[in-house]
Amino acid sequence: MIYNEDFETLPRPALEALQLKRLQSTLARVYANVPFYKESLDKAGITPDDVKSLEDIQKLPFTYKQDMRDSYPYGLFAVPMEDIVRIHASSGTTGKPTVVGYTRKDIDVWSELMARSFVAAGVHKGDIIHNAYGYGLFTGGLGAHYGAERLGASVIPMSGGNTKKQIMIMQDFGSTVLTCTPSYSLFMAEAAKEEGIEFKHLDLRVGIFGAEPWSESMRTEIEAKLNLCAIDIYGLSEIMGPGVAIECREAKKGLHIWEDHFIPEIINPDTGDLLPPGEQGELVITTITKEGIPLIRYRTRDITRINYETCACGRTHARIDRMSGRSDDMLIIRGVNVFPSQIESILMGIEGVEPHYLLIVDRKDNLDTLEVQVEVDERLFSDEIKHLQALSHTIEKEIKDILGVTCKARLVEPRTIARSEGKAKRVVDHRTKG
Ligand code: DLL
């Protein structure tokens, strides 16, 4: 099923023509209304009229998260405050949050793109959507909520937290779709087990998980534990919120990015040069219909690949790969680059290891150290010490063989690693950065 057949299956030449038209109009708007963009285009010696083809986008300067921080809170807004009907913010790890504003039309477009995303994931009007993304400044809760209402499904506005109650509601209300972070879904699976409730007896069919990196092996684990089809959804508040891209149920191979509203590019993060399709690099997004806070060539820091091949589902919009992580979350351990998701993939492939882990990075005697704390199966934990030692050894060896990183595996008892109701914290880095 396709929600908006006309736009989602638009032949690429028509799609690209639409993108160019929308890009030109966005540039004219930001040049006239946002001093930051007037300055940055003037500095680059470009006027909106110089953009005559989609390739010309490469002439435009990038926008960084720091630019949003520098203009905190409303400096990059392109419309007067009286036209802003909603404000969200993303909490960075340091300093002030990044603030975004939406006009009524922006909310309308966002709702449509979330509705499209739901349908791509196999959700329909008759579904009961249990929405456990947090409601508040975070875009997850309200983004999914408005999309569910636009689709006409029944949405349960749970937000995160109170996990036991979540399970009861899911069971009693007959929820068929679960929306939350992948890590929270596993926490729910665990809580249900403690309550003696089996997911296979619930009505859940589909889970729409995102807001944090997760691996293909984590998907397998979630699908087995929650007895549903797990779909990856991507988004970021700076660009809109959830629903920038989603996997289609038919192929489950890459996330369609809604190209009639966003222009994606993959660049080499060090040089800023465009990379050919299929090569891994940083995702850069230009919004081409947003009114409140349009962004030109926004550096997402998310690492992925792009694929323009036609998809089995009939959608013509490009697909991006499951995110490997953010360039700023990439760990450099004794010179080797590692994403937490790569370690996750290895752990999930090892028998007896549970999907709860924490990476502790430190520096001792000028050498980086990595400790991989991971929970193990209850039965294993009460097993003989030599089995645990063998398991630690396997983990250390696989990580060394596959990623080239030396680590120390520390097996911990079930339920010792903190659970998350939102985005999971996977890394504690004790090294002083910079
Ligand atoms: O996390 C929006 C969202 C809500 C997406 C619900 C999906 C579902 P922010 O809080 O601004 O917005 O965080 C955005 O989260 O740049 C990525 O690094 C990461 N991220 C989001 N979705 C995924 C995903 C929301 N599916 C940042 N896989 C992004 C990996 C993701 N990382």
CSV table of C-alpha atoms and ligand atoms in Angstrom, one decimal:
chain,number,residue,atom,x,y,z
A,1,MET,CA,0.0,0.0,0.0
A,2,ILE,CA,1.1,3.5,-0.8
A,3,TYR,CA,-0.3,6.5,1.0
A,4,ASN,CA,0.3,9.2,-1.6
A,5,GLU,CA,0.7,7.3,-4.9
A,6,ASP,CA,1.1,10.5,-7.0
A,7,PHE,CA,4.2,11.8,-5.1
A,8,GLU,CA,5.7,8.5,-3.8
A,9,THR,CA,5.9,7.0,-7.3
A,10,LEU,CA,6.7,10.1,-9.3
A,11,PRO,CA,9.1,9.2,-12.1
A,12,ARG,CA,12.6,10.4,-11.3
A,13,PRO,CA,12.8,13.1,-14.0
A,14,ALA,CA,9.5,14.7,-12.7
A,15,LEU,CA,10.7,14.3,-9.1
A,16,GLU,CA,13.9,16.0,-9.9
A,17,ALA,CA,12.2,18.8,-11.7
A,18,LEU,CA,10.0,19.3,-8.7
A,19,GLN,CA,13.0,19.3,-6.4
A,20,LEU,CA,14.8,22.0,-8.4
A,21,LYS,CA,11.7,24.2,-8.4
A,22,ARG,CA,11.3,23.8,-4.7
A,23,LEU,CA,15.0,24.3,-4.0
A,24,GLN,CA,15.0,27.6,-5.9
A,25,SER,CA,12.0,28.9,-4.1
A,26,THR,CA,13.5,27.9,-0.7
A,27,LEU,CA,16.7,29.7,-1.6
A,28,ALA,CA,14.8,32.8,-2.6
A,29,ARG,CA,12.9,32.7,0.7
A,30,VAL,CA,15.9,32.2,3.0
A,31,TYR,CA,18.0,34.8,1.1
A,32,ALA,CA,15.2,37.3,1.7
A,33,ASN,CA,14.2,36.4,5.2
A,34,VAL,CA,17.1,34.8,7.1
A,35,PRO,CA,20.1,37.2,7.6
A,36,PHE,CA,22.4,34.1,8.3
A,37,TYR,CA,21.7,32.7,4.8
A,38,LYS,CA,22.0,36.1,3.1
A,39,GLU,CA,25.4,36.5,4.7
A,40,SER,CA,26.6,33.0,4.0
A,41,LEU,CA,25.5,33.1,0.4
A,42,ASP,CA,27.0,36.5,-0.1
A,43,LYS,CA,30.2,35.3,1.4
A,44,ALA,CA,30.3,32.4,-1.0
A,45,GLY,CA,29.6,34.8,-3.9
A,46,ILE,CA,26.3,33.1,-4.8
A,47,THR,CA,22.8,34.3,-5.3
A,48,PRO,CA,19.7,32.1,-5.4
A,49,ASP,CA,19.6,32.8,-9.2
A,50,ASP,CA,22.9,30.9,-9.7
A,51,VAL,CA,21.2,27.6,-8.8
A,52,LYS,CA,19.9,26.5,-12.2
A,53,SER,CA,20.2,22.7,-11.8
A,54,LEU,CA,20.2,20.2,-9.0
A,55,GLU,CA,24.0,19.8,-9.3
A,56,ASP,CA,24.3,23.5,-8.5
A,57,ILE,CA,23.4,22.6,-4.9
A,58,GLN,CA,27.0,21.7,-4.4
A,59,LYS,CA,28.0,25.4,-4.8
A,60,LEU,CA,26.0,26.2,-1.7
A,61,PRO,CA,27.6,26.4,1.8
A,62,PHE,CA,26.8,23.9,4.4
A,63,THR,CA,24.8,24.6,7.6
A,64,TYR,CA,26.1,23.1,10.8
A,65,LYS,CA,24.5,22.4,14.2
A,66,GLN,CA,26.7,25.1,15.6
A,67,ASP,CA,25.0,27.7,13.3
A,68,MET,CA,21.8,26.8,15.0
A,69,ARG,CA,23.3,27.1,18.4
A,70,ASP,CA,24.9,30.5,17.4
A,71,SER,CA,21.4,31.8,16.5
A,72,TYR,CA,19.7,30.4,19.6
A,73,PRO,CA,16.8,30.3,19.9
A,74,TYR,CA,15.0,31.8,16.9
A,75,GLY,CA,17.7,33.3,14.7
A,76,LEU,CA,17.3,30.9,11.7
A,77,PHE,CA,13.5,31.1,11.6
A,78,ALA,CA,12.3,32.3,8.2
A,79,VAL,CA,8.9,33.5,9.2
A,80,PRO,CA,7.6,35.9,11.9
A,81,MET,CA,6.9,34.3,15.3
A,82,GLU,CA,3.2,34.8,14.8
A,83,ASP,CA,3.3,32.2,12.0
A,84,ILE,CA,5.0,29.6,14.2
A,85,VAL,CA,2.5,27.2,15.7
A,86,ARG,CA,4.8,24.7,17.4
A,87,ILE,CA,8.3,24.7,18.8
A,88,HIS,CA,10.4,21.6,19.5
A,89,ALA,CA,14.0,21.3,20.6
A,90,SER,CA,16.6,18.6,20.7
A,91,SER,CA,18.7,18.3,23.8
A,92,GLY,CA,22.4,18.1,22.9
A,93,THR,CA,24.8,16.5,25.3
A,94,THR,CA,26.3,19.9,26.0
A,95,GLY,CA,25.0,23.5,26.1
A,96,LYS,CA,21.8,24.8,24.8
A,97,PRO,CA,19.3,22.8,22.9
A,98,THR,CA,18.7,23.2,19.1
A,99,VAL,CA,15.4,24.9,18.6
A,100,VAL,CA,13.1,24.4,15.7
A,101,GLY,CA,9.8,26.1,14.8
A,102,TYR,CA,6.9,24.9,12.6
A,103,THR,CA,4.3,26.8,10.7
A,104,ARG,CA,0.8,25.3,10.3
A,105,LYS,CA,1.9,24.1,6.9
A,106,ASP,CA,5.0,22.5,8.3
A,107,ILE,CA,2.9,20.5,10.8
A,108,ASP,CA,0.7,19.5,7.9
A,109,VAL,CA,3.6,18.3,5.8
A,110,TRP,CA,5.1,16.4,8.7
A,111,SER,CA,1.8,14.7,9.5
A,112,GLU,CA,1.6,13.6,5.8
A,113,LEU,CA,5.1,12.3,5.8
A,114,MET,CA,4.5,10.4,9.0
A,115,ALA,CA,1.3,9.0,7.6
A,116,ARG,CA,3.2,7.9,4.4
A,117,SER,CA,5.8,6.4,6.7
A,118,PHE,CA,3.2,4.4,8.6
A,119,VAL,CA,1.7,3.0,5.4
A,120,ALA,CA,5.1,2.1,4.0
A,121,ALA,CA,5.7,0.1,7.2
A,122,GLY,CA,2.5,-1.8,6.6
A,123,VAL,CA,0.2,0.1,9.0
A,124,HIS,CA,-3.3,1.0,8.1
A,125,LYS,CA,-6.3,3.0,9.2
A,126,GLY,CA,-7.7,0.1,11.3
A,127,ASP,CA,-4.6,-0.2,13.4
A,128,ILE,CA,-4.2,0.7,17.1
A,129,ILE,CA,-0.9,2.5,17.5
A,130,HIS,CA,0.7,2.4,20.9
A,131,ASN,CA,3.0,5.4,20.8
A,132,ALA,CA,5.7,5.2,23.4
A,133,TYR,CA,8.0,7.8,21.9
A,134,GLY,CA,8.4,10.6,24.4
A,135,TYR,CA,5.9,13.5,24.2
A,136,GLY,CA,7.4,16.9,24.8
A,137,LEU,CA,10.2,18.9,23.3
A,138,PHE,CA,11.5,15.7,21.6
A,139,THR,CA,9.8,15.3,18.2
A,140,GLY,CA,9.2,11.5,18.5
A,141,GLY,CA,5.9,11.6,20.4
A,142,LEU,CA,4.0,14.3,18.7
A,143,GLY,CA,5.5,13.5,15.3
A,144,ALA,CA,4.2,9.9,15.4
A,145,HIS,CA,0.9,11.1,17.0
A,146,TYR,CA,0.0,13.5,14.3
A,147,GLY,CA,0.9,11.0,11.6
A,148,ALA,CA,-1.2,8.3,13.1
A,149,GLU,CA,-4.2,10.7,13.3
A,150,ARG,CA,-3.7,11.8,9.7
A,151,LEU,CA,-3.8,8.2,8.7
A,152,GLY,CA,-7.0,7.7,10.6
A,153,ALA,CA,-5.6,5.0,12.9
A,154,SER,CA,-6.3,5.0,16.6
A,155,VAL,CA,-3.4,6.4,18.5
A,156,ILE,CA,-2.7,5.7,22.2
A,157,PRO,CA,-0.5,8.6,23.4
A,158,MET,CA,1.5,6.7,26.0
A,159,SER,CA,4.8,8.5,25.9
A,160,GLY,CA,7.8,6.8,27.5
A,161,GLY,CA,8.1,5.4,31.0
A,162,ASN,CA,5.9,3.4,33.4
A,163,THR,CA,6.8,0.3,31.6
A,164,LYS,CA,4.5,-2.1,33.5
A,165,LYS,CA,1.5,0.0,32.6
A,166,GLN,CA,2.6,0.1,29.0
A,167,ILE,CA,2.4,-3.7,28.9
A,168,MET,CA,-1.0,-3.7,30.5
A,169,ILE,CA,-2.4,-1.1,28.1
A,170,MET,CA,-0.9,-2.9,25.1
A,171,GLN,CA,-2.6,-6.1,26.2
A,172,ASP,CA,-6.0,-4.6,27.2
A,173,PHE,CA,-6.3,-2.1,24.4
A,174,GLY,CA,-5.3,-4.6,21.7
A,175,SER,CA,-2.5,-2.5,20.3
A,176,THR,CA,-1.4,-3.6,16.9
A,177,VAL,CA,1.5,-1.3,16.3
A,178,LEU,CA,4.3,-0.2,18.7
A,179,THR,CA,6.3,3.0,18.2
A,180,CYS,CA,9.3,3.6,20.4
A,181,THR,CA,13.1,3.4,20.4
A,182,PRO,CA,14.5,-0.1,19.7
A,183,SER,CA,16.2,-0.2,23.1
A,184,TYR,CA,12.9,0.6,24.8
A,185,SER,CA,11.2,-2.2,22.9
A,186,LEU,CA,13.6,-4.7,24.4
A,187,PHE,CA,13.0,-3.2,27.9
A,188,MET,CA,9.3,-3.8,27.3
A,189,ALA,CA,9.9,-7.4,26.3
A,190,GLU,CA,11.8,-7.9,29.5
A,191,ALA,CA,9.1,-6.2,31.6
A,192,ALA,CA,6.4,-8.3,30.0
A,193,LYS,CA,8.3,-11.5,30.7
A,194,GLU,CA,8.5,-10.5,34.4
A,195,GLU,CA,4.7,-10.0,34.4
A,196,GLY,CA,4.3,-13.4,32.9
A,197,ILE,CA,2.9,-11.9,29.6
A,198,GLU,CA,4.1,-13.3,26.3
A,199,PHE,CA,4.3,-11.0,23.3
A,200,LYS,CA,3.1,-13.8,21.1
A,201,HIS,CA,-0.3,-13.5,22.9
A,202,LEU,CA,-0.5,-9.7,22.2
A,203,ASP,CA,-2.0,-8.3,19.0
A,204,LEU,CA,1.2,-6.4,17.9
A,205,ARG,CA,2.1,-6.9,14.2
A,206,VAL,CA,4.5,-4.0,13.5
A,207,GLY,CA,7.1,-2.1,15.5
A,208,ILE,CA,8.4,1.2,14.1
A,209,PHE,CA,11.7,1.9,15.8
A,210,GLY,CA,14.2,4.7,15.5
A,211,ALA,CA,15.8,7.7,17.1
A,212,GLU,CA,19.0,5.8,17.8
A,213,PRO,CA,21.3,3.5,15.9
A,214,TRP,CA,20.5,-0.2,16.0
A,215,SER,CA,21.9,-3.1,14.0
A,216,GLU,CA,20.4,-5.7,11.8
A,217,SER,CA,21.2,-8.3,14.5
A,218,MET,CA,19.3,-6.2,17.0
A,219,ARG,CA,16.3,-6.3,14.6
A,220,THR,CA,16.4,-10.1,14.6
A,221,GLU,CA,16.5,-10.1,18.4
A,222,ILE,CA,13.6,-7.7,18.7
A,223,GLU,CA,11.5,-9.5,16.1
A,224,ALA,CA,12.0,-12.8,17.9
A,225,LYS,CA,11.3,-11.3,21.4
A,226,LEU,CA,8.3,-9.1,20.5
A,227,ASN,CA,6.9,-11.3,17.7
A,228,LEU,CA,6.4,-8.5,15.2
A,229,CYS,CA,7.9,-7.0,12.1
A,230,ALA,CA,10.4,-4.4,13.1
A,231,ILE,CA,10.8,-1.4,10.8
A,232,ASP,CA,13.5,1.3,10.9
A,233,ILE,CA,12.5,4.9,10.9
A,234,TYR,CA,14.8,7.9,10.7
A,235,GLY,CA,14.5,11.5,11.4
A,236,LEU,CA,16.0,14.4,13.2
A,237,SER,CA,14.4,17.5,14.8
A,238,GLU,CA,16.5,20.0,12.8
A,239,ILE,CA,15.1,18.7,9.6
A,240,MET,CA,11.6,17.8,10.8
A,241,GLY,CA,11.5,15.0,13.3
A,242,PRO,CA,10.6,11.3,12.7
A,243,GLY,CA,9.5,10.4,9.2
A,244,VAL,CA,12.3,11.9,7.1
A,245,ALA,CA,13.0,8.3,5.9
A,246,ILE,CA,11.6,4.8,6.6
A,247,GLU,CA,12.0,1.3,5.4
A,248,CYS,CA,9.2,-0.1,3.2
A,249,ARG,CA,7.6,-3.3,4.4
A,250,GLU,CA,7.9,-4.9,1.0
A,251,ALA,CA,11.7,-4.7,0.6
A,252,LYS,CA,13.0,-3.8,4.2
A,253,LYS,CA,16.2,-2.9,2.4
A,254,GLY,CA,17.1,0.7,3.0
A,255,LEU,CA,15.0,3.7,4.1
A,256,HIS,CA,13.1,5.7,1.5
A,257,ILE,CA,13.8,9.4,2.1
A,258,TRP,CA,10.9,11.6,1.1
A,259,GLU,CA,12.6,13.4,-1.8
A,260,ASP,CA,9.8,15.6,-2.7
A,261,HIS,CA,10.5,17.5,0.6
A,262,PHE,CA,14.2,16.8,1.2
A,263,ILE,CA,17.3,16.7,-1.0
A,264,PRO,CA,19.8,14.2,0.4
A,265,GLU,CA,23.5,14.1,-0.5
A,266,ILE,CA,26.3,11.9,0.8
A,267,ILE,CA,29.6,13.6,1.3
A,268,ASN,CA,33.0,12.9,2.5
A,269,PRO,CA,32.9,14.4,5.9
A,270,ASP,CA,36.5,15.5,5.8
A,271,THR,CA,36.6,17.2,2.4
A,272,GLY,CA,32.9,18.1,2.0
A,273,ASP,CA,32.9,16.5,-1.5
A,274,LEU,CA,29.9,14.7,-2.9
A,275,LEU,CA,30.4,10.9,-3.0
A,276,PRO,CA,29.0,8.6,-5.7
A,277,PRO,CA,25.9,6.5,-4.9
A,278,GLY,CA,26.8,3.4,-2.9
A,279,GLU,CA,29.7,5.0,-1.0
A,280,GLN,CA,29.5,5.5,2.7
A,281,GLY,CA,29.7,9.0,4.0
A,282,GLU,CA,27.9,11.8,5.9
A,283,LEU,CA,24.2,12.5,5.1
A,284,VAL,CA,23.6,16.1,4.2
A,285,ILE,CA,19.9,17.2,3.9
A,286,THR,CA,18.4,20.3,2.3
A,287,THR,CA,14.7,21.0,3.2
A,288,ILE,CA,12.8,22.2,0.2
A,289,THR,CA,9.3,22.8,1.5
A,290,LYS,CA,9.8,23.9,5.1
A,291,GLU,CA,8.7,27.3,6.1
A,292,GLY,CA,9.5,27.8,9.7
A,293,ILE,CA,13.2,26.9,9.6
A,294,PRO,CA,14.4,25.8,6.2
A,295,LEU,CA,17.9,24.4,6.2
A,296,ILE,CA,20.3,24.4,3.3
A,297,ARG,CA,22.8,21.5,3.1
A,298,TYR,CA,22.5,20.6,6.8
A,299,ARG,CA,25.3,18.4,8.1
A,300,THR,CA,23.5,15.6,9.9
A,301,ARG,CA,26.7,13.8,11.0
A,302,ASP,CA,24.9,10.6,10.4
A,303,ILE,CA,26.8,8.0,8.4
A,304,THR,CA,25.1,6.1,5.6
A,305,ARG,CA,25.0,5.3,1.9
A,306,ILE,CA,22.4,6.2,-0.8
A,307,ASN,CA,20.8,4.0,-3.4
A,308,TYR,CA,18.8,5.4,-6.3
A,309,GLU,CA,17.8,1.9,-7.8
A,310,THR,CA,14.2,1.2,-8.2
A,311,CYS,CA,12.6,-0.6,-5.2
A,312,ALA,CA,10.3,-3.6,-5.2
A,313,CYS,CA,7.6,-1.5,-3.5
A,314,GLY,CA,7.2,0.9,-6.5
A,315,ARG,CA,8.4,4.0,-4.7
A,316,THR,CA,10.8,6.0,-6.7
A,317,HIS,CA,12.4,7.9,-3.8
A,318,ALA,CA,16.0,7.0,-3.0
A,319,ARG,CA,16.9,4.7,-0.1
A,320,ILE,CA,19.5,5.4,2.5
A,321,ASP,CA,21.1,2.5,4.4
A,322,ARG,CA,20.4,1.8,8.1
A,323,MET,CA,22.6,4.4,9.9
A,324,SER,CA,26.0,3.0,11.1
A,325,GLY,CA,26.1,5.8,13.6
A,326,ARG,CA,27.0,9.4,13.9
A,327,SER,CA,30.4,10.6,13.0
A,328,ASP,CA,30.7,12.2,16.5
A,329,ASP,CA,29.8,8.9,18.2
A,330,MET,CA,32.5,7.1,16.3
A,331,LEU,CA,35.1,5.8,18.7
A,332,ILE,CA,38.8,5.9,17.9
A,333,ILE,CA,40.5,3.2,19.9
A,334,ARG,CA,44.2,3.2,19.4
A,335,GLY,CA,43.7,4.6,16.0
A,336,VAL,CA,41.0,2.2,14.9
A,337,ASN,CA,37.6,3.7,14.0
A,338,VAL,CA,34.7,1.8,15.5
A,339,PHE,CA,31.0,2.5,15.7
A,340,PRO,CA,29.1,1.1,18.7
A,341,SER,CA,26.7,-0.5,16.3
A,342,GLN,CA,29.5,-2.6,14.8
A,343,ILE,CA,30.2,-4.0,18.3
A,344,GLU,CA,26.5,-4.5,18.8
A,345,SER,CA,26.3,-6.6,15.6
A,346,ILE,CA,29.1,-8.9,16.8
A,347,LEU,CA,27.7,-9.3,20.3
A,348,MET,CA,24.2,-10.1,19.0
A,349,GLY,CA,25.7,-12.9,16.9
A,350,ILE,CA,27.1,-14.7,20.0
A,351,GLU,CA,25.0,-17.3,21.7
A,352,GLY,CA,24.2,-16.6,25.4
A,353,VAL,CA,24.7,-12.8,25.1
A,354,GLU,CA,21.8,-10.5,25.8
A,355,PRO,CA,21.0,-7.3,23.9
A,356,HIS,CA,22.1,-5.0,26.7
A,357,TYR,CA,25.6,-3.6,26.6
A,358,LEU,CA,27.8,-0.7,27.5
A,359,LEU,CA,31.1,0.4,26.1
A,360,ILE,CA,33.5,1.9,28.6
A,361,VAL,CA,36.4,3.8,27.0
A,362,ASP,CA,39.4,5.1,29.0
A,363,ARG,CA,43.0,5.9,28.6
A,364,LYS,CA,45.6,4.3,30.7
A,365,ASP,CA,49.4,5.0,30.4
A,366,ASN,CA,48.6,6.8,27.2
A,367,LEU,CA,46.9,3.8,25.7
A,368,ASP,CA,43.2,3.7,24.9
A,369,THR,CA,41.3,0.9,26.6
A,370,LEU,CA,37.9,-0.5,25.7
A,371,GLU,CA,35.8,-2.5,28.1
A,372,VAL,CA,32.7,-4.2,26.7
A,373,GLN,CA,30.2,-4.8,29.4
A,374,VAL,CA,27.4,-7.1,28.4
A,375,GLU,CA,24.7,-9.0,30.1
A,376,VAL,CA,24.5,-12.8,29.6
A,377,ASP,CA,21.8,-15.3,29.7
A,378,GLU,CA,20.6,-16.0,33.3
A,379,ARG,CA,21.3,-19.7,32.9
A,380,LEU,CA,24.8,-19.1,31.7
A,381,PHE,CA,25.5,-16.8,34.7
A,382,SER,CA,24.8,-19.6,37.1
A,383,ASP,CA,26.9,-21.9,35.1
A,384,GLU,CA,30.5,-22.9,35.7
A,385,ILE,CA,33.1,-20.2,35.7
A,386,LYS,CA,35.0,-21.8,32.8
A,387,HIS,CA,32.0,-21.4,30.5
A,388,LEU,CA,31.9,-17.7,31.3
A,389,GLN,CA,35.6,-17.4,30.7
A,390,ALA,CA,35.2,-19.1,27.4
A,391,LEU,CA,32.4,-16.7,26.5
A,392,SER,CA,34.5,-13.6,27.4
A,393,HIS,CA,37.3,-15.0,25.3
A,394,THR,CA,35.0,-15.5,22.3
A,395,ILE,CA,33.7,-11.9,22.5
A,396,GLU,CA,37.2,-10.5,22.8
A,397,LYS,CA,38.4,-12.6,19.9
A,398,GLU,CA,35.5,-11.8,17.6
A,399,ILE,CA,35.8,-8.1,18.2
A,400,LYS,CA,39.6,-8.3,17.5
A,401,ASP,CA,39.2,-10.4,14.4
A,402,ILE,CA,36.4,-8.4,12.8
A,403,LEU,CA,37.1,-4.9,13.9
A,404,GLY,CA,40.8,-5.0,14.8
A,405,VAL,CA,40.2,-3.6,18.2
A,406,THR,CA,41.5,-5.1,21.4
A,407,CYS,CA,39.0,-5.1,24.2
A,408,LYS,CA,38.2,-6.6,27.6
A,409,ALA,CA,34.9,-8.3,27.8
A,410,ARG,CA,33.1,-8.0,31.2
A,411,LEU,CA,30.1,-10.3,31.5
A,412,VAL,CA,27.5,-8.9,33.9
A,413,GLU,CA,24.4,-10.4,35.4
A,414,PRO,CA,21.0,-9.9,33.7
A,415,ARG,CA,19.4,-6.5,34.5
A,416,THR,CA,22.5,-4.8,35.7
A,417,ILE,CA,22.9,-2.4,32.8
A,418,ALA,CA,20.6,0.6,33.0
A,419,ARG,CA,17.5,0.3,30.8
A,420,SER,CA,16.4,3.2,28.7
A,421,GLU,CA,12.9,4.5,28.0
A,422,GLY,CA,14.2,6.7,25.2
A,423,LYS,CA,17.5,6.8,23.5
A,424,ALA,CA,19.9,4.3,25.0
A,425,LYS,CA,23.3,5.3,26.3
A,426,ARG,CA,25.8,2.9,24.9
A,427,VAL,CA,29.1,4.5,25.5
A,428,VAL,CA,30.9,6.0,28.5
A,429,ASP,CA,34.1,7.7,27.4
A,430,HIS,CA,36.3,8.7,30.2
A,431,ARG,CA,39.0,10.2,28.0
A,432,THR,CA,39.2,13.9,27.9
A,433,LYS,CA,38.0,14.9,24.4
A,434,GLY,CA,39.9,17.2,22.1
B,1,DLL,O1,15.4,11.2,17.1
B,1,DLL,C1,13.6,12.0,15.7
B,1,DLL,C2,13.1,10.6,15.7
B,1,DLL,C3,12.1,10.3,16.6
B,1,DLL,C4,13.5,9.7,14.7
B,1,DLL,C5,11.5,9.0,16.5
B,1,DLL,C6,12.9,8.4,14.7
B,1,DLL,C7,11.9,8.1,15.6
B,1,DLL,P1,16.6,13.9,17.4
B,1,DLL,O2,16.3,13.7,18.9
B,1,DLL,O3,16.8,15.3,16.9
B,1,DLL,O4,15.4,13.4,16.6
B,1,DLL,O5,17.8,13.0,17.1
B,1,DLL,C8,18.2,12.8,15.7
B,1,DLL,O6,19.0,10.6,16.2
B,1,DLL,O7,20.6,12.6,13.7
B,1,DLL,C9,20.5,10.3,14.4
B,1,DLL,O8,21.8,10.4,14.8
B,1,DLL,C10,19.6,9.6,15.4
B,1,DLL,N1,18.6,8.7,14.7
B,1,DLL,C11,17.4,9.0,14.5
B,1,DLL,N2,16.7,8.0,13.9
B,1,DLL,C12,17.7,7.0,13.7
B,1,DLL,C13,17.7,5.7,13.2
B,1,DLL,C14,14.9,12.1,16.5
B,1,DLL,N3,16.6,5.1,12.7
B,1,DLL,C15,19.4,11.9,15.6
B,1,DLL,N4,18.9,5.0,13.2
B,1,DLL,C16,19.8,11.6,14.2
B,1,DLL,C17,20.0,5.6,13.7
B,1,DLL,C18,18.9,7.5,14.3
B,1,DLL,N5,20.0,6.8,14.2
